XYZ file of C-alpha atoms in Angstrom:
445
model
C 22.352 -15.582 9.691
C 18.649 -15.501 10.529
C 16.258 -12.572 10.747
C 13.250 -11.783 12.883
C 10.150 -9.967 11.644
C 7.830 -8.897 14.453
C 4.232 -7.816 13.963
C 3.844 -4.163 14.943
C 0.048 -4.435 15.016
C -2.698 -7.020 14.652
C -5.810 -6.828 12.469
C -8.834 -4.910 13.783
C -11.739 -5.509 11.422
C -14.489 -3.538 13.140
C -18.178 -4.435 13.224
C -19.331 -7.784 11.856
C -20.163 -7.824 8.161
C -23.732 -8.467 7.114
C -22.718 -11.636 5.280
C -21.660 -13.250 8.556
C -24.781 -12.039 10.363
C -26.971 -13.833 7.817
C -25.381 -17.219 8.501
C -25.764 -19.643 11.415
C -23.026 -19.433 14.010
C -19.975 -21.606 13.403
C -17.601 -23.055 15.968
C -14.055 -21.889 15.137
C -11.200 -24.353 15.007
C -9.049 -24.387 18.163
C -6.284 -21.835 18.573
C -2.709 -23.049 18.530
C -1.572 -23.776 22.090
C 1.616 -25.785 21.565
C 4.704 -26.149 19.397
C 4.168 -27.983 16.115
C 5.986 -28.584 12.841
C 4.759 -28.327 9.249
C 6.206 -28.213 5.775
C 4.567 -24.858 5.027
C 2.809 -22.354 7.274
C 0.295 -19.969 5.724
C -0.408 -16.760 7.643
C -3.906 -15.519 6.870
C -7.082 -17.504 6.162
C -8.750 -15.266 3.603
C -9.007 -15.662 -0.156
C -5.229 -15.768 -0.706
C -4.288 -17.968 2.247
C -7.031 -20.543 1.750
C -6.278 -20.696 -1.981
C -2.574 -21.192 -1.246
C -3.256 -24.031 1.187
C -5.678 -25.655 -1.240
C -3.255 -25.451 -4.150
C -0.329 -26.775 -2.094
C -2.214 -29.934 -1.253
C -3.526 -30.304 -4.805
C 0.057 -30.316 -6.042
C 1.484 -32.460 -3.228
C -1.052 -34.207 -0.952
C 1.801 -35.397 1.288
C 2.667 -31.843 2.391
C 1.703 -30.819 5.902
C 0.300 -27.297 5.855
C -0.582 -25.170 8.875
C -2.870 -22.172 8.337
C -3.225 -19.559 11.083
C -5.473 -16.526 11.290
C -5.629 -13.757 13.880
C -9.442 -13.828 13.815
C -12.115 -16.323 12.839
C -12.498 -17.272 9.193
C -14.841 -14.891 7.403
C -14.367 -11.915 9.700
C -11.464 -10.470 7.733
C -11.426 -8.596 4.446
C -12.503 -11.634 2.394
C -15.767 -11.862 4.322
C -16.360 -8.140 3.753
C -16.161 -8.454 -0.016
C -19.310 -7.547 -1.952
C -19.370 -11.028 -3.450
C -18.278 -10.548 -7.073
C -15.732 -12.833 -8.742
C -15.143 -10.831 -11.915
C -13.393 -12.495 -14.840
C -12.815 -9.436 -17.034
C -10.744 -6.272 -16.474
C -12.703 -3.247 -15.293
C -10.927 -1.239 -17.965
C -9.409 -3.231 -20.787
C -6.769 -0.586 -21.509
C -5.716 -0.013 -17.877
C -2.625 -1.137 -16.014
C 0.981 -1.616 -17.120
C 2.205 -5.120 -17.800
C 5.068 -4.009 -20.047
C 3.380 -5.720 -23.015
C 0.828 -4.695 -25.583
C -2.729 -3.952 -24.481
C -4.309 -7.147 -25.831
C -1.767 -9.383 -24.077
C -2.162 -7.369 -20.890
C -5.903 -7.873 -20.972
C -5.493 -11.574 -21.652
C -3.156 -11.864 -18.663
C -5.712 -10.162 -16.432
C -8.376 -12.558 -17.678
C -6.107 -15.557 -17.002
C -5.515 -14.325 -13.452
C -9.224 -13.858 -12.761
C -10.382 -17.083 -14.373
C -7.746 -19.118 -12.534
C -9.434 -18.022 -9.305
C -12.944 -18.754 -10.571
C -11.813 -22.182 -11.808
C -10.495 -23.015 -8.346
C -13.834 -22.149 -6.740
C -15.688 -24.070 -9.445
C -13.703 -27.195 -8.527
C -14.263 -26.634 -4.808
C -17.990 -26.061 -5.309
C -18.268 -29.362 -7.163
C -16.124 -31.274 -4.654
C -17.870 -29.882 -1.580
C -21.406 -29.755 -2.948
C -21.870 -26.007 -2.475
C -25.223 -24.680 -3.614
C -25.717 -21.498 -5.613
C -26.258 -19.457 -2.466
C -22.527 -19.976 -1.833
C -21.096 -19.950 -5.359
C -23.136 -19.110 -8.418
C -21.453 -18.883 -11.873
C -24.336 -16.754 -13.125
C -22.502 -13.818 -14.687
C -22.902 -10.185 -13.705
C -24.197 -6.882 -15.016
C -22.685 -3.436 -15.340
C -25.202 -0.602 -15.145
C -25.275 3.046 -16.184
C -27.160 5.811 -14.404
C -26.103 8.576 -16.806
C -25.550 9.208 -20.505
C -21.793 9.233 -19.878
C -22.077 5.835 -18.193
C -24.114 4.542 -21.116
C -21.386 5.669 -23.517
C -18.744 3.978 -21.366
C -20.600 0.652 -21.487
C -20.938 0.921 -25.260
C -17.182 1.565 -25.586
C -16.435 -1.323 -23.235
C -18.658 -3.558 -25.368
C -16.562 -2.693 -28.424
C -13.363 -3.689 -26.620
C -14.893 -6.981 -25.474
C -15.947 -7.667 -29.050
C -12.357 -7.105 -30.195
C -11.175 -9.669 -27.643
C -13.863 -12.136 -28.696
C -15.464 -12.102 -25.255
C -19.206 -12.904 -25.109
C -21.457 -10.210 -23.668
C -24.803 -8.517 -24.175
C -25.663 -4.824 -24.196
C -29.058 -4.076 -22.660
C -31.180 -1.002 -23.224
C -33.103 0.739 -20.442
C -36.152 -1.511 -20.746
C -34.093 -4.711 -20.741
C -32.029 -3.773 -17.684
C -35.250 -2.712 -15.910
C -36.562 -6.244 -16.489
C -33.498 -7.503 -14.621
C -33.312 -4.986 -11.775
C -36.968 -4.102 -11.265
C -36.169 -0.372 -11.379
C -36.223 2.121 -14.249
C -33.330 4.133 -12.820
C -30.694 2.671 -15.129
C -30.168 3.913 -18.693
C -28.427 0.768 -19.938
C -26.683 -2.392 -18.839
C -24.066 -4.845 -20.014
C -24.126 -8.547 -19.148
C -20.962 -10.677 -19.040
C -21.494 -14.402 -18.420
C -18.101 -15.406 -17.010
C -18.350 -13.807 -13.570
C -19.548 -15.618 -10.468
C -21.484 -14.350 -7.461
C -20.678 -15.612 -3.976
C -21.729 -15.363 -0.371
C -18.162 -14.546 0.684
C -18.355 -15.651 4.315
C -20.077 -18.906 3.392
C -17.430 -19.551 0.738
C -14.355 -19.027 2.930
C -15.987 -20.963 5.761
C -16.713 -23.759 3.324
C -13.067 -23.973 2.295
C -11.894 -23.860 5.908
C -14.274 -26.621 6.931
C -13.197 -28.775 3.972
C -9.703 -29.052 5.466
C -10.947 -31.374 8.188
C -9.311 -34.768 7.762
C -6.769 -33.454 5.236
C -3.093 -32.544 5.532
C -4.089 -28.911 6.177
C -4.584 -27.858 9.799
C -6.293 -24.546 10.523
C -5.843 -22.583 13.726
C -8.187 -19.624 14.212
C -7.775 -16.820 16.742
C -4.047 -17.435 16.395
C -2.185 -14.283 15.353
C 1.391 -14.486 14.146
C 3.497 -12.374 16.492
C 6.809 -12.920 14.728
C 8.520 -14.788 11.918
C 12.083 -15.956 12.468
C 14.273 -17.340 9.694
C 17.412 -19.434 9.985
C 19.475 -21.811 7.884
C 17.203 -24.689 8.875
C 13.795 -23.091 8.312
C 11.303 -20.666 9.829
C 9.632 -20.304 13.196
C 6.288 -18.519 13.431
C 5.513 -17.570 17.015
C 1.966 -17.074 18.266
C 0.627 -16.086 21.711
C 0.477 -19.687 22.966
C 2.480 -21.702 20.482
C 5.002 -21.922 17.693
C 5.123 -23.462 14.217
C 8.415 -24.586 12.749
C 8.253 -24.942 8.986
C 10.462 -25.004 5.945
C 8.632 -22.080 4.298
C 6.083 -19.361 5.074
C 3.425 -17.886 2.816
C 2.305 -14.454 3.953
C -1.335 -13.966 2.896
C -2.223 -10.984 5.050
C -2.815 -8.387 2.315
C -2.124 -4.920 3.817
C -0.910 -6.398 7.101
C 2.246 -7.565 5.335
C 3.399 -4.086 6.280
C 2.872 -4.933 9.945
C 5.791 -7.368 9.632
C 7.894 -4.798 7.777
C 7.218 -6.096 4.262
C 6.048 -3.611 1.666
C 6.734 -0.718 4.025
C 6.427 2.523 2.118
C 4.830 0.661 -0.791
C 1.264 -0.149 0.314
C -1.789 2.107 0.311
C -4.467 1.120 2.818
C -7.887 1.933 1.406
C -11.287 0.950 2.767
C -14.562 0.556 0.958
C -18.000 0.363 2.579
C -21.174 -1.680 2.211
C -24.722 -1.557 3.543
C -27.328 -4.330 3.419
C -31.038 -3.667 3.813
C -33.513 -5.394 6.032
C -35.510 -8.085 4.203
C -38.457 -7.014 2.062
C -41.355 -8.754 0.354
C -40.109 -9.634 -3.159
C -43.485 -8.728 -4.636
C -42.819 -5.005 -4.058
C -39.912 -4.961 -6.549
C -40.060 -6.558 -9.977
C -37.161 -8.020 -11.900
C -34.976 -10.968 -10.980
C -34.670 -11.877 -7.320
C -30.932 -12.481 -7.561
C -28.459 -10.348 -9.510
C -25.351 -8.221 -9.099
C -24.231 -5.102 -10.932
C -21.042 -3.090 -10.943
C -21.086 0.596 -11.969
C -20.177 2.004 -15.364
C -17.698 4.303 -13.570
C -14.937 2.456 -11.632
C -15.480 4.477 -8.437
C -19.251 4.310 -8.639
C -21.830 2.255 -6.757
C -22.085 -1.535 -6.752
C -25.518 -3.095 -6.234
C -26.664 -6.628 -5.440
C -30.045 -8.186 -4.841
C -30.029 -11.391 -2.836
C -32.925 -13.586 -1.851
C -33.632 -15.807 1.128
C -36.383 -17.470 3.108
C -37.108 -14.275 5.040
C -37.346 -12.131 1.901
C -35.030 -10.203 -0.403
C -32.304 -7.679 0.430
C -30.364 -5.016 -1.471
C -26.651 -4.429 -0.966
C -25.075 -1.059 -1.754
C -21.308 -0.642 -1.894
C -19.778 2.779 -2.385
C -17.263 5.245 -0.885
C -13.501 4.813 -0.532
C -11.265 6.175 2.202
C -7.545 6.149 2.902
C -6.741 4.814 6.375
C -3.029 4.360 7.003
C -3.739 2.749 10.388
C -5.665 -0.086 8.663
C -8.632 0.722 10.889
C -11.849 2.651 10.271
C -13.355 5.168 12.677
C -17.013 5.856 13.381
C -16.998 9.126 11.411
C -15.973 7.286 8.236
C -18.760 4.776 8.746
C -21.315 7.536 9.292
C -20.261 9.384 6.151
C -20.435 6.226 4.043
C -23.826 5.326 5.510
C -25.322 8.680 4.527
C -23.971 8.292 1.015
C -25.437 4.769 0.764
C -28.839 6.076 1.813
C -28.747 8.596 -1.033
C -27.481 6.090 -3.598
C -30.162 3.592 -2.626
C -32.985 6.144 -2.848
C -31.719 7.274 -6.257
C -31.795 3.733 -7.618
C -34.854 2.332 -5.862
C -37.273 5.202 -5.223
C -40.102 2.730 -4.676
C -38.150 1.278 -1.721
C -36.850 4.549 -0.270
C -38.453 3.805 3.120
C -36.630 0.485 3.427
C -34.033 0.557 6.218
C -30.489 -0.740 6.195
C -29.880 -3.459 8.769
C -26.116 -4.017 8.418
C -23.238 -1.696 7.564
C -19.537 -2.517 7.467
C -16.150 -1.622 6.025
C -13.505 -3.763 4.348
C -9.800 -3.150 3.819
C -7.918 -3.208 0.531
C -4.186 -2.953 -0.091
C -3.119 -1.062 -3.198
C 0.247 -0.280 -4.723
C 1.189 2.845 -6.670
C 1.748 0.858 -9.879
C -1.154 -1.571 -9.234
C 0.995 -4.678 -8.914
C 0.890 -7.270 -6.125
C 3.439 -7.688 -3.388
C 4.383 -11.136 -4.612
C 7.207 -13.616 -4.518
C 10.025 -14.560 -2.158
C 10.506 -11.421 -0.078
C 13.115 -12.959 2.199
C 14.742 -16.363 2.321
C 11.858 -18.865 2.813
C 9.190 -16.133 3.192
C 6.800 -15.806 0.262
C 4.092 -13.194 -0.216
C 0.639 -13.193 -1.830
C -0.426 -9.688 -0.782
C -1.753 -6.384 -2.167
C -4.992 -7.283 -3.957
C -5.345 -3.838 -5.556
C -9.054 -3.740 -4.946
C -10.251 -6.919 -6.676
C -9.658 -9.311 -3.822
C -12.046 -12.067 -4.812
C -10.072 -12.982 -7.899
C -6.672 -11.290 -7.625
C -5.985 -12.335 -4.024
C -7.127 -15.893 -4.781
C -4.926 -16.074 -7.866
C -1.967 -14.684 -5.916
C -2.431 -17.438 -3.341
C -2.492 -20.083 -6.070
C 0.617 -18.643 -7.732
C 2.479 -18.380 -4.406
C 1.776 -22.045 -3.690
C 3.072 -22.984 -7.137
C 6.205 -20.909 -6.561
C 6.838 -22.578 -3.190
C 6.393 -26.058 -4.627
C 8.322 -25.360 -7.835
C 5.339 -25.939 -10.124
C 5.391 -23.992 -13.371
C 2.192 -22.553 -14.832
C 1.025 -19.651 -16.964
C -0.441 -18.052 -13.831
C 2.819 -18.243 -11.907
C 4.693 -16.756 -14.864
C 2.269 -13.820 -15.003
C 2.777 -13.074 -11.314
C 6.548 -13.409 -11.498
C 6.613 -11.021 -14.465
C 4.978 -8.206 -12.487
C 7.188 -5.279 -11.593
C 7.988 -4.729 -7.941
C 5.756 -2.259 -6.078
C 6.932 1.322 -6.471
C 8.005 3.295 -3.456
C 5.461 5.858 -2.316
C 6.241 9.557 -1.816
C 6.746 10.775 1.777
C 3.731 10.003 3.968
C 2.301 13.563 4.262
C 2.273 13.826 0.465
C 0.724 10.375 0.162
C -2.097 11.199 2.561
C -2.976 14.433 0.792
C -2.558 12.958 -2.676
C -4.535 9.763 -2.115
C -7.419 11.490 -0.354
C -7.612 14.096 -3.119
C -7.435 11.407 -5.799
C -10.201 9.332 -4.209
C -12.409 12.395 -3.788
C -11.885 13.425 -7.417
C -12.641 9.935 -8.728
C -15.840 9.742 -6.702
C -16.821 13.217 -7.886
C -16.233 12.185 -11.502
C -18.331 9.056 -10.983
C -21.229 11.318 -10.008
C -24.567 9.465 -10.005
C -22.863 6.295 -11.128
């Protein structure tokens, strides 16, 4: 007997992200306005959904794949990412894979590098320049003595794993960043930097003429299953398919999946107006994550109109999967302070764009992955590292649907199921307190 899963709410992403504002306008693909059939329908055209569609057609070019998104490509969480594809764990000893620490770390690296390898292939195939995808590595930076000690300890763990890296003293990291605010840095060469909206648009546009059909501004209103397949209903049409891949991250809960298991957390970013590159030394293009996990991420990007600085900091719990104006104002004030602390010579520079992006976390930091119901597969719950983890989940979900075995698929299938959360009032108090404490501990970082 079949089941019906109706969407209780649709995504509301808020103000446009700065990444999209920097790009020329793009004409979206048409919305679905009729009944069609496909072998697989992918709901969500972000990192996970686009990766799933790409991998499906890599494995079987004869498959017909329909991808639908409630918004336009790039306006969702993937286009609000700060643009880091990180290949190494933030904390080598973190997480719980049920195996020893070294194997756990290796699994995390396999997950991340599978995503970066996919984008490397797509960049080569589609001729993307380094403004879209740049395998240039990244830095971690320390503002405090405690942060400096953390980077030194992290360096020791990387050395034990045989991972290449370089510790930088204050003078060396100043040569990179153009500011003397940082006490030390650590460079890891395997990460990539992206313009996230340009990247997801590039994948979407590459589907033209292939067996993948994309429909934007086409929200899924319901998913119906039966013995003969699935029917995904939209405002003006319907897709009948053998299988469904749900790539909606936290909005899986909107269909009833992961209910009582997902934590909806937002992070915030601000991007400055352009400035004359001569007023700040160092490299004109770099990205740095903080020594403390809940600290402040910084990027410098360059363009024809000048250079810009991106600041990402602040986390908030928003069970409604929407952000209010008060949260944006609070994050903006914090960004102003973080920017002035790091770039005192630019303290009069104004921020031009500010935005928020959603993450979906689970209590035990595992994805919501696999066949949730007959014919419905999930690649959701990025746990805060969407660029790589969501992409890898999409790849693994496609391999699961098609029956293709790989080390990546085995890693995802070995994850525990998401743990049930405590009652909602306790969750709200606990998560908000936990986020506040972690940010307090990060301090200047």
